[in-house]
Amino acid sequence: MSDVALATPTIRSPSAEFWRRFRRKHVALLSGGVLLLLIVAAAAAPWIAPYGPTTPDYDSVLAGPSWQHLCGTDTFGRDIFSRILWGGRISLTVGFVSVALGGLAGVVLGLVSGFFGGLVDGFIMRLMDVLLAFPGILLAIGVVALLGPGIDNVIYAIAVFSVPVFARLVRGSTLALKQTLYVQAARSIGVRAPMLMLRHILPGTLPSVIVYCSLRVGTSILTAAALSFIGLGAPPPSPEWGTMLAEGRSYLGVADQITLFPGIAIFVTVLAFNLLGDGLRDALDQKLR
Amino acid sequence: MIDYLIRRLVGTIPVLLAVSLFVFLFVHLLPGDPARLVAGPDATPQDIAAVRADMGLDRPLVVQYLRYLGQTVQFQLGRSIKTHQTVAELIGERFMPTLLLTVFAMVWSVIGGVAVGVLSGVKRGRWQDQLAMVLAISGISFPGFWLGLLLIDLFSVRLGWLPTGGYESWQSFVLPAFTLGTGVAAVMARFTRSAFVEITAEDYVRTARAKGVPERLVVWKHTLRNALIPVITLTGLQFGFLLGGAIVVETVFAWPGLGRLLVDSVSYRDYPVIQAEILLFSFEFVLINLIVDLLYAVVNPEIRLR
C-alpha cells in the first residue's frame, strides 16, 4: 500500500483518517473523558468512597447535601455519594458485559449468516426477526421471568436483547464485503471459509460494530436501571442506580436527593456513551463519503 | 397493491407462529414441573393433576403446542394464579388504559418530534438546530422513570396541578403520556432532521430552488413530503419502544394497564398471565409493523413492485 501513498500523498490510512476526523469531535472526546473518569471512579470505589455502600448512620437520616455527605443521605442515613460510586460498578459492568456477550453472539451469527447465505441465512435471520418481534424491554423481562430477578440475570436478559441488532448489522456489511475484490481474490487462491470470515471480512465490519457498541452500552445501562427500578433487577439494599431511584420514590418533595443524584448519574453516563457513539459514527461516515 | 397486501399478510404468519412457539416453550423452559408452576405455590396435588390434564402435559409436545394455538385463538388463556380470574378477563380490563396511554404518547411524540426535526433541518447549523439536537440527544439518554418522578415532584407534589398517578380524568393522562413519549419524540426529531438534510441535497431540490420556487414550497412540497417516507417506517419501530416503555412508565404512575400487570405477574411468578402478556405485546408489535409497512407501500409505489 505504501507505493499508493507515495503516488498520492494526501491519502491516509483509514485509521489515520478516522482519527483525524474524530479528534475534531470535541463533544465526543469530552464524553470519552467523562466515561474514563466514571470508569476509574467506579473501579476505585472501595478506596475513594467516603462511606460503605450499605453502612447506615441513623443520626443523619434523610440529610441534605453537606460537606460530610456530598449528595446527602437516604432513609437509612446511607451516604448517597458513596452508593453512587459503588453503583457505578454495577451499571458499568452490566453495560459492558451484556454488550460484549450479545455483541459477540450477534457478530458470529451475522458473519455466518451473511457469508453462507441460503438456508443458514434464512434460518438465522428469521430467528432474529422473532427476537425483534418482542418489543423493547419485553424480551429482557421475559428472560428475567424465566431466570428470576437479580443482576446476573439482567446481564443475560440484556445480552439476548442485543443479539439481533448486532447480527443484522454484521450480516449487512458481510454481504457487501463478500463481493469485494480482495475477498474474491483470497477465495480464488483457496483461503478457507473460517479464515476468510475472520481475517478478511470481520475486520471490515468492526468499525460499525464499535460505534454500535458505544450506543448499545448506553441503552443497556438504561434498560438495566429500568429493570431494577420496576423491581426485576438488583434487589435492595444494592446501590444499583435504578434500585436507588425506586427506593426514593416515596420521598419525593421530602428528600429529593435520593432520586436526584442517581438520576443524574444514569443520565450523564448514558448521555456520554451516546455522544461518544455519535462522534465515532460521524467520524466513520465522513470517511466513507 | 392487493398482491403486495397478500404477500405481506402471508409473510407475517410464520413470524406470528414462531413467536407463539417461543411463548409456548417459555413455561417448558422453566426449571421444574410446568403444571406445578402454572398451578401456583399454594396448589394441592389435585390442583396440579387438574392443571396437568388441562394443559395436556402427558401428550407429545407437538400436540400440546397445537392445542395451545387452538386455545389462544379462542382467547382461552388460562387462569391467573394470583387472582384466579381468567387471563382474558384480566387483560381485557387492562387493555384500554395501556392502549390510550400509548396512543396519546405516540401522537404527541410524532407531531412534536417531526416538527422539531424539520425546524432543525431548515435552520441547519444555527442555534435553533443546535438547541434542538442537544434536547434530542438528552431525551434519548434520559431515564423515563426518572423523568416521571421529576414531573410528579414538580407538577403534583409542589404545584399540585396534576395527579401523581391513577387513571381517572384527562389530567391523569398528561404526565404519563408526556413521559412515555419523550424518548420517541427525541428519536423522531433526530431522524427527521437527517432525512430532511439528506433530501435537501437532492438534485431536484436544487433545481426547484434554481428555478425560483419559493422557499416555503421547497420545504413543504419538495423536501418534507419525501423526508417523511422513512419517518413512517420509524414510527412503527418506535411503537415497540413505546410498548416496552409503557411497562416502566405505568409502574411510575400507578397506571392500571398491561405493563403494570406484567411487572406484578413477574414478581408473583404468575406464569399464565406472563405468557399471555408477552404473546399479546409481541403480536401487537408485529401487527403494527405490518400496518406501517402497508402504509409505506401506499405512499411509496416502488416498494410494492419488489
PDB file of N, CA, C and O in Angstrom, chain A residues 127-140 142 160-161 164, chain B residues 15 18-24 240-241 243-244 275 277-283 285-286:
ATOM      1  N   LEU A 127     -34.883 -16.246  12.867  1.00  0.00           N
ATOM      2  CA  LEU A 127     -34.762 -16.320  14.335  1.00  0.00           C
ATOM      3  C   LEU A 127     -34.588 -14.910  14.913  1.00  0.00           C
ATOM      4  O   LEU A 127     -35.204 -14.543  15.913  1.00  0.00           O
ATOM      5  N   MET A 128     -33.753 -14.107  14.245  1.00  0.00           N
ATOM      6  CA  MET A 128     -33.529 -12.736  14.708  1.00  0.00           C
ATOM      7  C   MET A 128     -34.815 -11.906  14.592  1.00  0.00           C
ATOM      8  O   MET A 128     -35.120 -11.107  15.450  1.00  0.00           O
ATOM      9  N   ASP A 129     -35.568 -12.161  13.492  1.00  0.00           N
ATOM     10  CA  ASP A 129     -36.846 -11.459  13.325  1.00  0.00           C
ATOM     11  C   ASP A 129     -37.768 -11.743  14.499  1.00  0.00           C
ATOM     12  O   ASP A 129     -38.462 -10.858  14.999  1.00  0.00           O
ATOM     13  N   VAL A 130     -37.752 -13.018  14.929  1.00  0.00           N
ATOM     14  CA  VAL A 130     -38.623 -13.386  16.039  1.00  0.00           C
ATOM     15  C   VAL A 130     -38.173 -12.660  17.318  1.00  0.00           C
ATOM     16  O   VAL A 130     -38.986 -12.116  18.053  1.00  0.00           O
ATOM     17  N   LEU A 131     -36.864 -12.623  17.538  1.00  0.00           N
ATOM     18  CA  LEU A 131     -36.370 -11.910  18.726  1.00  0.00           C
ATOM     19  C   LEU A 131     -36.739 -10.429  18.659  1.00  0.00           C
ATOM     20  O   LEU A 131     -37.093  -9.819  19.659  1.00  0.00           O
ATOM     21  N   LEU A 132     -36.659  -9.871  17.447  1.00  0.00           N
ATOM     22  CA  LEU A 132     -37.006  -8.449  17.295  1.00  0.00           C
ATOM     23  C   LEU A 132     -38.506  -8.203  17.405  1.00  0.00           C
ATOM     24  O   LEU A 132     -38.940  -7.074  17.590  1.00  0.00           O
ATOM     25  N   ALA A 133     -39.290  -9.290  17.285  1.00  0.00           N
ATOM     26  CA  ALA A 133     -40.738  -9.123  17.370  1.00  0.00           C
ATOM     27  C   ALA A 133     -41.189  -8.876  18.807  1.00  0.00           C
ATOM     28  O   ALA A 133     -42.309  -8.482  19.048  1.00  0.00           O
ATOM     29  N   PHE A 134     -40.301  -9.147  19.782  1.00  0.00           N
ATOM     30  CA  PHE A 134     -40.634  -8.827  21.160  1.00  0.00           C
ATOM     31  C   PHE A 134     -40.192  -7.405  21.430  1.00  0.00           C
ATOM     32  O   PHE A 134     -38.997  -7.111  21.391  1.00  0.00           O
ATOM     33  N   PRO A 135     -41.159  -6.491  21.623  1.00  0.00           N
ATOM     34  CA  PRO A 135     -40.771  -5.080  21.672  1.00  0.00           C
ATOM     35  C   PRO A 135     -39.917  -4.724  22.884  1.00  0.00           C
ATOM     36  O   PRO A 135     -40.216  -5.117  23.999  1.00  0.00           O
ATOM     37  N   GLY A 136     -38.862  -3.974  22.602  1.00  0.00           N
ATOM     38  CA  GLY A 136     -38.023  -3.333  23.608  1.00  0.00           C
ATOM     39  C   GLY A 136     -37.660  -4.193  24.793  1.00  0.00           C
ATOM     40  O   GLY A 136     -37.139  -5.304  24.676  1.00  0.00           O
ATOM     41  N   ILE A 137     -37.981  -3.678  25.947  1.00  0.00           N
ATOM     42  CA  ILE A 137     -37.592  -4.265  27.212  1.00  0.00           C
ATOM     43  C   ILE A 137     -38.315  -5.588  27.486  1.00  0.00           C
ATOM     44  O   ILE A 137     -37.928  -6.350  28.366  1.00  0.00           O
ATOM     45  N   LEU A 138     -39.347  -5.886  26.687  1.00  0.00           N
ATOM     46  CA  LEU A 138     -40.189  -7.060  26.948  1.00  0.00           C
ATOM     47  C   LEU A 138     -39.393  -8.362  26.929  1.00  0.00           C
ATOM     48  O   LEU A 138     -39.598  -9.238  27.762  1.00  0.00           O
ATOM     49  N   LEU A 139     -38.483  -8.463  25.960  1.00  0.00           N
ATOM     50  CA  LEU A 139     -37.674  -9.672  25.840  1.00  0.00           C
ATOM     51  C   LEU A 139     -36.852  -9.860  27.117  1.00  0.00           C
ATOM     52  O   LEU A 139     -36.754 -10.963  27.663  1.00  0.00           O
ATOM     53  N   ALA A 140     -36.289  -8.741  27.607  1.00  0.00           N
ATOM     54  CA  ALA A 140     -35.488  -8.800  28.831  1.00  0.00           C
ATOM     55  C   ALA A 140     -36.361  -9.222  30.009  1.00  0.00           C
ATOM     56  O   ALA A 140     -35.945 -10.038  30.844  1.00  0.00           O
ATOM     57  N   GLY A 142     -39.029 -11.056  29.834  1.00  0.00           N
ATOM     58  CA  GLY A 142     -39.291 -12.482  29.646  1.00  0.00           C
ATOM     59  C   GLY A 142     -38.140 -13.325  30.180  1.00  0.00           C
ATOM     60  O   GLY A 142     -38.350 -14.319  30.881  1.00  0.00           O
ATOM     61  N   VAL A 160     -29.310 -10.955  25.435  1.00  0.00           N
ATOM     62  CA  VAL A 160     -30.208 -11.568  24.457  1.00  0.00           C
ATOM     63  C   VAL A 160     -30.844 -10.481  23.589  1.00  0.00           C
ATOM     64  O   VAL A 160     -30.962 -10.595  22.376  1.00  0.00           O
ATOM     65  N   PHE A 161     -31.182  -9.389  24.251  1.00  0.00           N
ATOM     66  CA  PHE A 161     -31.886  -8.282  23.637  1.00  0.00           C
ATOM     67  C   PHE A 161     -30.967  -7.533  22.641  1.00  0.00           C
ATOM     68  O   PHE A 161     -31.425  -6.895  21.708  1.00  0.00           O
ATOM     69  N   PRO A 164     -29.902  -9.628  18.179  1.00  0.00           N
ATOM     70  CA  PRO A 164     -30.405  -9.424  16.807  1.00  0.00           C
ATOM     71  C   PRO A 164     -29.895  -8.147  16.151  1.00  0.00           C
ATOM     72  O   PRO A 164     -29.662  -8.127  14.942  1.00  0.00           O
TER      73      PRO A 164
ATOM     74  N   VAL B  15     -43.886 -15.529  11.269  1.00  0.00           N
ATOM     75  CA  VAL B  15     -43.337 -14.790  12.413  1.00  0.00           C
ATOM     76  C   VAL B  15     -44.261 -14.951  13.624  1.00  0.00           C
ATOM     77  O   VAL B  15     -43.817 -15.238  14.734  1.00  0.00           O
ATOM     78  N   ALA B  18     -43.903 -18.429  14.992  1.00  0.00           N
ATOM     79  CA  ALA B  18     -42.645 -18.602  15.715  1.00  0.00           C
ATOM     80  C   ALA B  18     -42.713 -17.916  17.074  1.00  0.00           C
ATOM     81  O   ALA B  18     -42.257 -18.464  18.080  1.00  0.00           O
ATOM     82  N   VAL B  19     -43.313 -16.707  17.105  1.00  0.00           N
ATOM     83  CA  VAL B  19     -43.454 -16.001  18.383  1.00  0.00           C
ATOM     84  C   VAL B  19     -44.297 -16.844  19.335  1.00  0.00           C
ATOM     85  O   VAL B  19     -43.940 -17.033  20.505  1.00  0.00           O
ATOM     86  N   SER B  20     -45.390 -17.408  18.816  1.00  0.00           N
ATOM     87  CA  SER B  20     -46.253 -18.201  19.693  1.00  0.00           C
ATOM     88  C   SER B  20     -45.527 -19.458  20.168  1.00  0.00           C
ATOM     89  O   SER B  20     -45.692 -19.886  21.306  1.00  0.00           O
ATOM     90  N   LEU B  21     -44.676 -20.025  19.312  1.00  0.00           N
ATOM     91  CA  LEU B  21     -43.910 -21.209  19.708  1.00  0.00           C
ATOM     92  C   LEU B  21     -42.946 -20.851  20.852  1.00  0.00           C
ATOM     93  O   LEU B  21     -42.833 -21.574  21.843  1.00  0.00           O
ATOM     94  N   PHE B  22     -42.282 -19.703  20.713  1.00  0.00           N
ATOM     95  CA  PHE B  22     -41.372 -19.226  21.764  1.00  0.00           C
ATOM     96  C   PHE B  22     -42.120 -19.087  23.084  1.00  0.00           C
ATOM     97  O   PHE B  22     -41.664 -19.540  24.124  1.00  0.00           O
ATOM     98  N   VAL B  23     -43.270 -18.419  23.001  1.00  0.00           N
ATOM     99  CA  VAL B  23     -44.032 -18.154  24.218  1.00  0.00           C
ATOM    100  C   VAL B  23     -44.569 -19.462  24.803  1.00  0.00           C
ATOM    101  O   VAL B  23     -44.594 -19.651  26.020  1.00  0.00           O
ATOM    102  N   PHE B  24     -44.951 -20.398  23.924  1.00  0.00           N
ATOM    103  CA  PHE B  24     -45.429 -21.709  24.380  1.00  0.00           C
ATOM    104  C   PHE B  24     -44.297 -22.443  25.112  1.00  0.00           C
ATOM    105  O   PHE B  24     -44.488 -22.997  26.191  1.00  0.00           O
ATOM    106  N   GLY B 240     -42.920  -0.203  19.197  1.00  0.00           N
ATOM    107  CA  GLY B 240     -42.420  -1.272  20.061  1.00  0.00           C
ATOM    108  C   GLY B 240     -41.724  -0.710  21.279  1.00  0.00           C
ATOM    109  O   GLY B 240     -41.899  -1.183  22.398  1.00  0.00           O
ATOM    110  N   PHE B 241     -40.960   0.342  21.040  1.00  0.00           N
ATOM    111  CA  PHE B 241     -40.265   1.029  22.119  1.00  0.00           C
ATOM    112  C   PHE B 241     -41.273   1.588  23.127  1.00  0.00           C
ATOM    113  O   PHE B 241     -41.097   1.499  24.337  1.00  0.00           O
ATOM    114  N   LEU B 243     -44.377   0.439  23.663  1.00  0.00           N
ATOM    115  CA  LEU B 243     -44.998  -0.656  24.408  1.00  0.00           C
ATOM    116  C   LEU B 243     -44.094  -1.085  25.549  1.00  0.00           C
ATOM    117  O   LEU B 243     -44.543  -1.316  26.668  1.00  0.00           O
ATOM    118  N   GLY B 244     -42.791  -1.174  25.258  1.00  0.00           N
ATOM    119  CA  GLY B 244     -41.835  -1.529  26.305  1.00  0.00           C
ATOM    120  C   GLY B 244     -41.766  -0.446  27.369  1.00  0.00           C
ATOM    121  O   GLY B 244     -41.761  -0.724  28.562  1.00  0.00           O
ATOM    122  N   GLN B 275     -47.209 -15.316  30.242  1.00  0.00           N
ATOM    123  CA  GLN B 275     -47.207 -15.930  28.913  1.00  0.00           C
ATOM    124  C   GLN B 275     -48.168 -15.188  27.974  1.00  0.00           C
ATOM    125  O   GLN B 275     -47.798 -14.802  26.864  1.00  0.00           O
ATOM    126  N   GLU B 277     -49.375 -12.181  28.262  1.00  0.00           N
ATOM    127  CA  GLU B 277     -48.997 -10.787  28.026  1.00  0.00           C
ATOM    128  C   GLU B 277     -47.864 -10.662  27.020  1.00  0.00           C
ATOM    129  O   GLU B 277     -47.883  -9.792  26.157  1.00  0.00           O
ATOM    130  N   ILE B 278     -46.869 -11.540  27.148  1.00  0.00           N
ATOM    131  CA  ILE B 278     -45.748 -11.481  26.198  1.00  0.00           C
ATOM    132  C   ILE B 278     -46.269 -11.742  24.789  1.00  0.00           C
ATOM    133  O   ILE B 278     -45.900 -11.058  23.834  1.00  0.00           O
ATOM    134  N   LEU B 279     -47.170 -12.716  24.688  1.00  0.00           N
ATOM    135  CA  LEU B 279     -47.751 -13.028  23.384  1.00  0.00           C
ATOM    136  C   LEU B 279     -48.505 -11.821  22.826  1.00  0.00           C
ATOM    137  O   LEU B 279     -48.332 -11.433  21.666  1.00  0.00           O
ATOM    138  N   LEU B 280     -49.306 -11.205  23.692  1.00  0.00           N
ATOM    139  CA  LEU B 280     -50.129 -10.075  23.251  1.00  0.00           C
ATOM    140  C   LEU B 280     -49.264  -8.896  22.798  1.00  0.00           C
ATOM    141  O   LEU B 280     -49.465  -8.334  21.717  1.00  0.00           O
ATOM    142  N   PHE B 281     -48.274  -8.529  23.612  1.00  0.00           N
ATOM    143  CA  PHE B 281     -47.385  -7.412  23.264  1.00  0.00           C
ATOM    144  C   PHE B 281     -46.688  -7.675  21.932  1.00  0.00           C
ATOM    145  O   PHE B 281     -46.576  -6.789  21.087  1.00  0.00           O
ATOM    146  N   SER B 282     -46.203  -8.891  21.742  1.00  0.00           N
ATOM    147  CA  SER B 282     -45.457  -9.186  20.519  1.00  0.00           C
ATOM    148  C   SER B 282     -46.369  -9.169  19.303  1.00  0.00           C
ATOM    149  O   SER B 282     -46.006  -8.640  18.254  1.00  0.00           O
ATOM    150  N   PHE B 283     -47.565  -9.762  19.446  1.00  0.00           N
ATOM    151  CA  PHE B 283     -48.497  -9.754  18.326  1.00  0.00           C
ATOM    152  C   PHE B 283     -48.845  -8.318  17.941  1.00  0.00           C
ATOM    153  O   PHE B 283     -48.904  -7.975  16.776  1.00  0.00           O
ATOM    154  N   PHE B 285     -47.096  -5.679  18.345  1.00  0.00           N
ATOM    155  CA  PHE B 285     -45.945  -5.056  17.704  1.00  0.00           C
ATOM    156  C   PHE B 285     -45.812  -5.519  16.249  1.00  0.00           C
ATOM    157  O   PHE B 285     -45.629  -4.709  15.336  1.00  0.00           O
ATOM    158  N   VAL B 286     -45.942  -6.825  16.037  1.00  0.00           N
ATOM    159  CA  VAL B 286     -45.825  -7.374  14.676  1.00  0.00           C
ATOM    160  C   VAL B 286     -46.932  -6.797  13.788  1.00  0.00           C
ATOM    161  O   VAL B 286     -46.692  -6.381  12.653  1.00  0.00           O
TER     162      VAL B 286
END
